[in-house]
Amino acid sequence: MTAPTSGEHGVEGISPAEISRRREAALGGHLGDEAAVRPFLADPSPRVRATALWALGRLDRAGDHEVATMLDDPEAMVRRRACEMAVRHPEVDLVPLLGDHEPTVVEAAAWALGERGAAENRTVAALAGVAGGHGDALCREAAVAALGAIGDDAGLPAILAAIEDKPAIRRRAVIALAPFEGDEVDIALQRALDDRDWQVRQAAEDLLDAGVGRRSPDALGNRE
């Protein structure tokens, strides 16, 4: 493939004009110039739109309307940025984004919901659905982490089920058990001490050392 001719394209196919607009939007955010930033929310380039939304957030001038509008953007990179921004906008509904066709958007939405903390039942149920049924492992992992951060008992079954998933997700599920208690949690942590992945075992041991769960004599014997 022939490299772009100097002057025709910028970095990785981005035109110099696009780079200039993106820089101008970012600069407006740094200089506190809201009026300079807002027009770029409607820029034809998704990179510029995402930068403009970030700039408004830096100015603390991004309202619920702007964030919600960007969640409907046709480009995934803009929707991802809007998900990240939505952490500070709890009235903006992120649950529909858990069903986005782009996995990176689902992952960002799950992360943002976890950062928000306490959540409604429908949010916990939607995250549990992603944790147990999404085809992308990173989405499942992000949903498990969010359920742990939220700490709602309704999300516990999905976290426990995730302990049977891939190693990275098992590790995340063990960590997500931290705010929970009860026999199911105790059993899960003790079983995780024998996991074939050392990081899962270490996570379980760390939680037990921190006082999460009860150590049965059998579990202690397996560690020796």
C-alpha positions as semicolon CSV with decimal commas, in nm:
position;residue;x (nm);y (nm);z (nm)
1;M;0,000;0,000;0,000
2;T;0,136;0,341;-0,097
3;A;0,192;0,582;0,188
4;P;-0,009;0,908;0,175
5;T;0,167;1,189;-0,002
6;S;0,294;1,451;0,240
7;G;0,046;1,736;0,260
8;E;-0,252;1,528;0,142
9;H;-0,318;1,351;0,470
10;G;-0,220;1,391;0,831
11;V;-0,150;1,120;1,083
12;E;-0,298;0,780;0,986
13;G;-0,516;0,926;0,715
14;I;-0,645;1,220;0,919
15;S;-0,645;1,533;0,710
16;P;-0,453;1,842;0,822
17;A;-0,783;2,032;0,831
18;E;-0,932;1,778;1,071
19;I;-0,623;1,790;1,291
20;S;-0,651;2,168;1,299
21;R;-1,019;2,162;1,400
22;R;-0,953;1,903;1,666
23;R;-0,669;2,111;1,806
24;E;-0,891;2,419;1,808
25;A;-1,163;2,234;2,000
26;A;-0,914;2,104;2,255
27;L;-0,754;2,446;2,291
28;G;-1,093;2,599;2,363
29;G;-1,131;2,355;2,649
30;H;-0,793;2,450;2,792
31;L;-0,853;2,824;2,753
32;G;-1,207;2,823;2,893
33;D;-1,363;2,931;2,564
34;E;-1,699;2,754;2,555
35;A;-1,817;2,952;2,253
36;A;-1,520;2,827;2,052
37;V;-1,586;2,465;2,148
38;R;-1,959;2,424;2,093
39;P;-1,966;2,447;1,711
40;F;-1,737;2,145;1,692
41;L;-2,003;1,922;1,851
42;A;-2,160;1,915;1,504
43;D;-1,833;1,866;1,315
44;P;-1,838;1,607;1,034
45;S;-1,540;1,429;1,193
46;P;-1,617;1,196;1,485
47;R;-1,271;1,264;1,628
48;V;-1,345;1,634;1,643
49;R;-1,690;1,575;1,794
50;A;-1,542;1,352;2,063
51;T;-1,273;1,609;2,141
52;A;-1,532;1,887;2,160
53;L;-1,739;1,689;2,409
54;W;-1,427;1,627;2,618
55;A;-1,348;2,000;2,603
56;L;-1,695;2,092;2,728
57;G;-1,651;1,845;3,010
58;R;-1,320;2,004;3,101
59;L;-1,502;2,336;3,122
60;D;-1,778;2,172;3,328
61;R;-2,021;2,297;3,064
62;A;-2,140;1,966;2,921
63;G;-2,503;1,923;3,020
64;D;-2,723;1,615;3,023
65;H;-2,857;1,712;2,682
66;E;-2,516;1,721;2,514
67;V;-2,409;1,391;2,668
68;A;-2,737;1,217;2,583
69;T;-2,723;1,348;2,227
70;M;-2,371;1,215;2,179
71;L;-2,479;0,873;2,305
72;D;-2,686;0,853;1,986
73;D;-2,394;0,951;1,762
74;P;-2,345;0,719;1,463
75;E;-1,975;0,676;1,542
76;A;-1,859;0,444;1,820
77;M;-1,571;0,667;1,932
78;V;-1,814;0,947;2,010
79;R;-2,052;0,716;2,194
80;R;-1,760;0,585;2,400
81;R;-1,659;0,937;2,497
82;A;-2,019;1,016;2,589
83;C;-2,031;0,706;2,810
84;E;-1,719;0,821;2,991
85;M;-1,867;1,167;3,037
86;A;-2,197;1,022;3,161
87;V;-2,036;0,919;3,491
88;R;-2,095;1,275;3,605
89;H;-2,446;1,283;3,459
90;P;-2,647;1,024;3,653
91;E;-2,974;1,135;3,494
92;V;-2,849;1,023;3,152
93;D;-2,966;0,668;3,081
94;L;-2,677;0,438;2,992
95;V;-2,867;0,108;3,002
96;P;-2,952;0,116;2,628
97;L;-2,579;0,141;2,552
98;L;-2,528;-0,201;2,712
99;G;-2,699;-0,332;2,401
100;D;-2,484;-0,136;2,156
101;H;-2,361;-0,329;1,852
102;E;-2,005;-0,208;1,915
103;P;-1,837;-0,398;2,202
104;T;-1,612;-0,108;2,297
105;V;-1,920;0,104;2,363
106;V;-2,075;-0,168;2,578
107;E;-1,751;-0,190;2,774
108;A;-1,744;0,188;2,826
109;A;-2,108;0,195;2,934
110;A;-2,052;-0,085;3,186
111;W;-1,747;0,094;3,325
112;A;-1,941;0,420;3,361
113;L;-2,230;0,250;3,539
114;G;-1,986;0,095;3,783
115;E;-1,826;0,433;3,846
116;R;-2,167;0,577;3,930
117;G;-2,214;0,324;4,208
118;A;-2,565;0,258;4,341
119;A;-2,803;0,168;4,060
120;E;-3,166;0,084;3,986
121;N;-3,281;-0,275;3,949
122;R;-3,302;-0,247;3,570
123;T;-2,940;-0,137;3,555
124;V;-2,821;-0,427;3,769
125;A;-3,027;-0,669;3,560
126;A;-2,886;-0,532;3,236
127;L;-2,529;-0,556;3,364
128;A;-2,594;-0,912;3,479
129;G;-2,714;-0,992;3,129
130;V;-2,391;-0,860;2,980
131;A;-2,180;-1,039;3,241
132;G;-2,338;-1,372;3,162
133;G;-2,424;-1,352;2,797
134;H;-2,217;-1,106;2,594
135;G;-1,997;-1,253;2,325
136;D;-1,705;-1,022;2,398
137;A;-1,491;-1,114;2,698
138;L;-1,395;-0,754;2,774
139;C;-1,762;-0,660;2,794
140;R;-1,832;-0,946;3,033
141;E;-1,535;-0,844;3,245
142;A;-1,642;-0,479;3,257
143;A;-1,995;-0,578;3,355
144;V;-1,870;-0,803;3,635
145;A;-1,649;-0,522;3,765
146;A;-1,945;-0,283;3,755
147;L;-2,165;-0,524;3,949
148;G;-1,895;-0,546;4,214
149;A;-1,863;-0,169;4,232
150;I;-2,240;-0,130;4,265
151;G;-2,255;-0,399;4,532
152;D;-2,625;-0,480;4,491
153;D;-2,721;-0,829;4,607
154;A;-2,921;-0,874;4,287
155;G;-2,594;-0,877;4,095
156;L;-2,428;-1,143;4,308
157;P;-2,551;-1,447;4,109
158;A;-2,396;-1,307;3,791
159;I;-2,065;-1,248;3,968
160;L;-2,063;-1,599;4,110
161;A;-2,138;-1,742;3,766
162;A;-1,850;-1,543;3,618
163;I;-1,606;-1,734;3,837
164;E;-1,645;-2,013;3,581
165;D;-1,547;-1,786;3,287
166;K;-1,206;-1,710;3,135
167;P;-0,913;-1,638;3,371
168;A;-0,928;-1,259;3,345
169;I;-1,301;-1,265;3,413
170;R;-1,263;-1,514;3,697
171;R;-1,007;-1,285;3,854
172;R;-1,236;-0,987;3,813
173;A;-1,527;-1,183;3,959
174;V;-1,328;-1,277;4,268
175;I;-1,237;-0,912;4,325
176;A;-1,600;-0,813;4,267
177;L;-1,703;-1,030;4,563
178;A;-1,539;-0,784;4,805
179;P;-1,858;-0,598;4,908
180;F;-2,065;-0,914;4,951
181;E;-2,101;-1,164;5,232
182;G;-2,271;-1,494;5,299
183;D;-2,215;-1,864;5,252
184;E;-2,212;-1,844;4,872
185;V;-1,935;-1,587;4,885
186;D;-1,736;-1,791;5,135
187;I;-1,761;-2,104;4,922
188;A;-1,668;-1,918;4,604
189;L;-1,358;-1,764;4,761
190;Q;-1,244;-2,092;4,909
191;R;-1,285;-2,268;4,576
192;A;-1,096;-1,990;4,403
193;L;-0,796;-2,074;4,620
194;D;-0,757;-2,384;4,403
195;D;-0,808;-2,209;4,068
196;R;-0,563;-2,312;3,796
197;D;-0,477;-1,944;3,736
198;W;-0,238;-1,807;3,997
199;Q;-0,378;-1,456;3,976
200;V;-0,725;-1,584;4,060
201;R;-0,581;-1,772;4,356
202;Q;-0,393;-1,462;4,468
203;A;-0,704;-1,244;4,444
204;A;-0,899;-1,490;4,657
205;E;-0,621;-1,508;4,913
206;D;-0,597;-1,129;4,930
207;L;-0,969;-1,099;4,998
208;L;-0,957;-1,367;5,264
209;D;-0,660;-1,193;5,425
210;A;-0,866;-0,872;5,425
211;G;-1,145;-1,048;5,614
212;V;-1,385;-1,111;5,327
213;G;-1,549;-1,448;5,379
214;R;-1,474;-1,709;5,639
215;R;-1,182;-1,947;5,607
216;S;-1,286;-2,306;5,656
217;P;-1,030;-2,559;5,787
218;D;-1,040;-2,734;5,448
219;A;-0,958;-2,412;5,262
220;L;-0,670;-2,338;5,495
221;G;-0,542;-2,690;5,451
222;N;-0,542;-2,653;5,073
223;R;-0,319;-2,346;5,101
224;E;-0,051;-2,518;5,302
